[in-house]
mmCIF file of C-alpha atoms in Angstrom:
data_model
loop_
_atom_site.group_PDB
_atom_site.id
_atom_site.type_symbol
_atom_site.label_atom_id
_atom_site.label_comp_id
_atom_site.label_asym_id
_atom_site.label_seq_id
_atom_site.Cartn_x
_atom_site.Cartn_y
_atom_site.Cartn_z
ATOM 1 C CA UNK R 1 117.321 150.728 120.214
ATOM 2 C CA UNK R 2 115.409 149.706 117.369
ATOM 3 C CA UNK R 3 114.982 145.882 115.846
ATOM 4 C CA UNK R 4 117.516 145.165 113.219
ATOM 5 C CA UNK R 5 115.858 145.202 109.579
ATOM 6 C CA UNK R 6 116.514 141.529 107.590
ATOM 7 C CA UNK R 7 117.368 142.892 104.307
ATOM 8 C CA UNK R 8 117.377 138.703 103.134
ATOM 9 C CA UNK R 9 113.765 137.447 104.765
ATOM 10 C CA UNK R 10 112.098 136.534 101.774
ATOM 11 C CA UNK R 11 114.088 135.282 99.323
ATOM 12 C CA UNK R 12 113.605 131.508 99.604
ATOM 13 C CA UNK R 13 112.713 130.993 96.346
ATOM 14 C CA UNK R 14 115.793 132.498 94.833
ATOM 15 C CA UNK R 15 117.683 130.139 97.211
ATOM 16 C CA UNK R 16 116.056 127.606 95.716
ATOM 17 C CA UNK R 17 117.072 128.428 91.838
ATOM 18 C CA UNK R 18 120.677 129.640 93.224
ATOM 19 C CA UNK R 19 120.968 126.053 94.239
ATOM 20 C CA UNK R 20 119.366 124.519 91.526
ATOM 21 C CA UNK R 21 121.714 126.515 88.813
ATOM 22 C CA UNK R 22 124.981 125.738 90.954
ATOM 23 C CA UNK R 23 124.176 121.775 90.967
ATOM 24 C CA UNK R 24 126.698 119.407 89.286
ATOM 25 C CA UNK R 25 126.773 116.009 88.344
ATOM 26 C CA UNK R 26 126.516 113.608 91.355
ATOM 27 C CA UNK R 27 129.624 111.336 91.450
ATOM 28 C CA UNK R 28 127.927 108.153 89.558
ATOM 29 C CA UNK R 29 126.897 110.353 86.625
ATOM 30 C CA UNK R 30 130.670 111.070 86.295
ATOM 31 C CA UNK R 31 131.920 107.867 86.416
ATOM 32 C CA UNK R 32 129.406 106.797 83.702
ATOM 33 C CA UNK R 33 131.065 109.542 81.986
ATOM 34 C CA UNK R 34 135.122 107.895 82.247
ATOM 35 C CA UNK R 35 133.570 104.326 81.398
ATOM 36 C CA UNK R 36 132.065 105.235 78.091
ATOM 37 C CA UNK R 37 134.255 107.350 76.065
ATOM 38 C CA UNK R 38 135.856 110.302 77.953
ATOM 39 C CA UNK R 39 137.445 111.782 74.915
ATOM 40 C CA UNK R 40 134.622 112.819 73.235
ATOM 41 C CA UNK R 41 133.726 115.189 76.247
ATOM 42 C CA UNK R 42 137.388 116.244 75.847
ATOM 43 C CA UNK R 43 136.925 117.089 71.626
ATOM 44 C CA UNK R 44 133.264 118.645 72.128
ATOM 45 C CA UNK R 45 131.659 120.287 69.277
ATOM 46 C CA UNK R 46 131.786 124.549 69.456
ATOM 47 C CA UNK R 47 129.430 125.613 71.656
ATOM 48 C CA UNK R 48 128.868 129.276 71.943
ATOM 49 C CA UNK R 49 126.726 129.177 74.780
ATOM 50 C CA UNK R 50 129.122 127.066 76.881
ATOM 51 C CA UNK R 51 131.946 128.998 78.767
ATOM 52 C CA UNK R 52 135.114 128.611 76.249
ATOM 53 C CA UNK R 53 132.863 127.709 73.680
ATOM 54 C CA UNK R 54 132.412 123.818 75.620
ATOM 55 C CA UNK R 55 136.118 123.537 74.405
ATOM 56 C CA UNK R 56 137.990 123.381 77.786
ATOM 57 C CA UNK R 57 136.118 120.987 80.133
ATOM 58 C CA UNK R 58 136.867 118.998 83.407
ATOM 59 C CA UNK R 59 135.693 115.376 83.579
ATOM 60 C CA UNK R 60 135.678 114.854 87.114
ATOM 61 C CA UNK R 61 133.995 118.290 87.974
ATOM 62 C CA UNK R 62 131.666 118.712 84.983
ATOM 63 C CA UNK R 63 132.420 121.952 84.360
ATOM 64 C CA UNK R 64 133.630 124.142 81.715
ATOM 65 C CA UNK R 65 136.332 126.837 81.806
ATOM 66 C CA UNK R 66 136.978 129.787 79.556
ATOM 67 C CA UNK R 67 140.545 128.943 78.529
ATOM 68 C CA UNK R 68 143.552 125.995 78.921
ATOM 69 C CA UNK R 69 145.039 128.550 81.505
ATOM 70 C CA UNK R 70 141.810 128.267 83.550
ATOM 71 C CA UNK R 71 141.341 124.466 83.788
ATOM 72 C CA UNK R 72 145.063 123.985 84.152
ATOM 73 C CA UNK R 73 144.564 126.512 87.385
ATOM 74 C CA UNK R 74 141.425 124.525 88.398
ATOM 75 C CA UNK R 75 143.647 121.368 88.022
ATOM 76 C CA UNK R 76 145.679 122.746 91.204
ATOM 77 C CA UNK R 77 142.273 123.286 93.187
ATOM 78 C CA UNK R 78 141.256 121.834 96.464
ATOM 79 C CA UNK R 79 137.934 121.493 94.599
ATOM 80 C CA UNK R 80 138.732 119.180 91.752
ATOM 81 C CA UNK R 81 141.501 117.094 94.281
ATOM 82 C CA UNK R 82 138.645 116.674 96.741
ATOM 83 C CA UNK R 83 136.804 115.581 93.546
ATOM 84 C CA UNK R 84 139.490 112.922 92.342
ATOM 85 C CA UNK R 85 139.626 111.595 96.086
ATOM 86 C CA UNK R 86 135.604 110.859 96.381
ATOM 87 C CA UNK R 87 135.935 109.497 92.365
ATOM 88 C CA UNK R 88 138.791 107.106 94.033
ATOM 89 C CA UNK R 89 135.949 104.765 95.492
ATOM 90 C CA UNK R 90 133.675 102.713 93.412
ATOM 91 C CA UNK R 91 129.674 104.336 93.021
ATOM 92 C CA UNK R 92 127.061 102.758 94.949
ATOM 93 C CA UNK R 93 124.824 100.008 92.983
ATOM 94 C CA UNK R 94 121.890 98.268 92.820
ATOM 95 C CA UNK R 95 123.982 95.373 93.598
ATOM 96 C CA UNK R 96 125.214 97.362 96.542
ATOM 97 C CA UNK R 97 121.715 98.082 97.391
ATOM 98 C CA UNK R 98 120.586 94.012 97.256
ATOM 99 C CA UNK R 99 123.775 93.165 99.507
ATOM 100 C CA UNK R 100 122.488 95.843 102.167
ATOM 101 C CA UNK R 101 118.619 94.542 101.829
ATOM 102 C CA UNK R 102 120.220 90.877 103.028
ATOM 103 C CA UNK R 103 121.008 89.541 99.561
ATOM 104 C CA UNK R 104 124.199 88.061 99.117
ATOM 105 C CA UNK R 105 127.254 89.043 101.129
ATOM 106 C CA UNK R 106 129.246 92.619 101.981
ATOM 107 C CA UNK R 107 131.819 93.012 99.360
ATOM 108 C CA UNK R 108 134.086 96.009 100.061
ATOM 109 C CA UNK R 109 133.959 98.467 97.012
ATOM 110 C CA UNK R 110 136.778 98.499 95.066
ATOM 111 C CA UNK R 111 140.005 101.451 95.255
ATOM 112 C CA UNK R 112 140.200 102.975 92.125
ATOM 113 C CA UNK R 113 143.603 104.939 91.008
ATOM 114 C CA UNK R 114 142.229 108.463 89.805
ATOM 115 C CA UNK R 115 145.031 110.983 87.452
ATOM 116 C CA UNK R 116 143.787 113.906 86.627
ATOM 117 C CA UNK R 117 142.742 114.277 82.791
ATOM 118 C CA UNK R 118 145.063 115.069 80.239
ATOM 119 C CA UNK R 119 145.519 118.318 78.663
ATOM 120 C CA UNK R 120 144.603 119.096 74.888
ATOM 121 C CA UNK R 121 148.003 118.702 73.670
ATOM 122 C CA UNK R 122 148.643 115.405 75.086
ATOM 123 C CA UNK R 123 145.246 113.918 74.169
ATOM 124 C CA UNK R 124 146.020 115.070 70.108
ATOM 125 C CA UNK R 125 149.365 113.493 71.131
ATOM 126 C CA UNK R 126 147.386 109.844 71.919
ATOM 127 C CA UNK R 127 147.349 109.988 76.168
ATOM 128 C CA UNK R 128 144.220 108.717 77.362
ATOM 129 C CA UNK R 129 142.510 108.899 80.893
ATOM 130 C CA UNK R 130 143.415 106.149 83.286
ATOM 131 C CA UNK R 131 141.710 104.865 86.007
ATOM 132 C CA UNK R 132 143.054 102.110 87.612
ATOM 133 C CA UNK R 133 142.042 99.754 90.087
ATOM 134 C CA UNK R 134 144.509 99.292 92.967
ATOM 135 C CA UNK R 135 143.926 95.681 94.390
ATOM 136 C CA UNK R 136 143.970 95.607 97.830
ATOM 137 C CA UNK R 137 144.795 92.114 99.761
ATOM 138 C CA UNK R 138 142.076 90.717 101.779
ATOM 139 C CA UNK R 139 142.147 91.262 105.356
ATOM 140 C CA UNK R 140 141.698 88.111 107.765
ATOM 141 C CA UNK R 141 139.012 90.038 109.809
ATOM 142 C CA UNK R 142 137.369 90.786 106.669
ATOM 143 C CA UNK R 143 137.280 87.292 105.237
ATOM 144 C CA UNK R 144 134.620 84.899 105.538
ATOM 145 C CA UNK R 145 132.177 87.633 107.140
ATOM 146 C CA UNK R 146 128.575 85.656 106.137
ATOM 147 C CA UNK R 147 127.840 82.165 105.301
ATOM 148 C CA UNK R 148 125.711 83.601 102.693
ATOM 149 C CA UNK R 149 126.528 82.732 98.604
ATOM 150 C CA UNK R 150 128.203 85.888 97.092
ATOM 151 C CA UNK R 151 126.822 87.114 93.932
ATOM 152 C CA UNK R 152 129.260 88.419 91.420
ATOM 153 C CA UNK R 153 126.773 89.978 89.650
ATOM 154 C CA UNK R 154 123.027 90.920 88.623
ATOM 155 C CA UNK R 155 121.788 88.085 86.802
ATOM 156 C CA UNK R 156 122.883 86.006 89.907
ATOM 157 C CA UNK R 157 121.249 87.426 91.729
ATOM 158 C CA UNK R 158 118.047 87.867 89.638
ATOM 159 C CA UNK R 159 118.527 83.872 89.478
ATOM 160 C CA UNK R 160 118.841 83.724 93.193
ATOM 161 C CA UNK R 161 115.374 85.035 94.034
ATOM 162 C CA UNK R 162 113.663 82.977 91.487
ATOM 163 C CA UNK R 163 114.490 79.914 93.607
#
């Protein structure tokens, strides 16, 4: 018996730039992307060193396919439906980030209604992407959790600590 050889012992640093070339956009990136306007990542310029020549491209994922058939495929993924599910839940904020430090009150972040994008044809036809938010009634429990003021936004609470 002899010790088995490790073909892969050494090869940390092309881990490192496998990783690196296979990152996406995180999920607030993205949704930056559907506020401002999503249709001019739909009607890109020609690109001919993007994948389909940066004409067939997926909002949610941030990627780019070769063809309509490809991105229509990719629209039947578990990877771009596990996408649309996390995009369903509002990105964490600096306001988020003030509430956790102890400023201002928990407020539950908001359900968001995600469709996938539509295709070419239907965008030249005038369909937009929608993202709606789904209200969600207040639950008793959830009600009246801190006696603290609740900000509504930044420059409340910017005023706040200047008291």
């Amino acid at each position: 018996p002899y010790a088995r050889k490790k073909m892969h012992s050494g090869d940390t640093h092309l881990r490192r730039r496998w990783r690196l070339r296979n990152r996406k956009k995180d999920l607030d990136e993205v949704d930056a992307d559907l506020k401002k306007n999503p249709e001019e990542l739909l009607k890109q310029e020609i690109d001919l060193d993007k994948p389909g020549f940066a004409q067939f491209y997926c909002i949610h994922c941030a990627t780019y396919y070769i063809n309509d058939q490809a991105l229509q495929a990719h629209f039947r993924t578990k990877v771009h439906k596990r996408r649309l599910k996390a995009l369903e839940v509002e990105p964490y904020t600096v306001e988020d980030s003030l509430r956790a430090a102890g400023q201002g009150s928990f407020v539950q972040p908001q359900k968001r209604k995600m469709e996938t994008q539509p295709s070419l044809p239907e965008v030249e036809a005038g369909k937009r992407i929608k993202v709606d938010i789904m209200m969600e009634e207040e639950k008793p429990a959830k009600q009246n959790l801190s006696k603290a003021t609740k900000y509504t936004d930044f420059k409340q609470v910017m005023e706040g600590l200047g008291k």
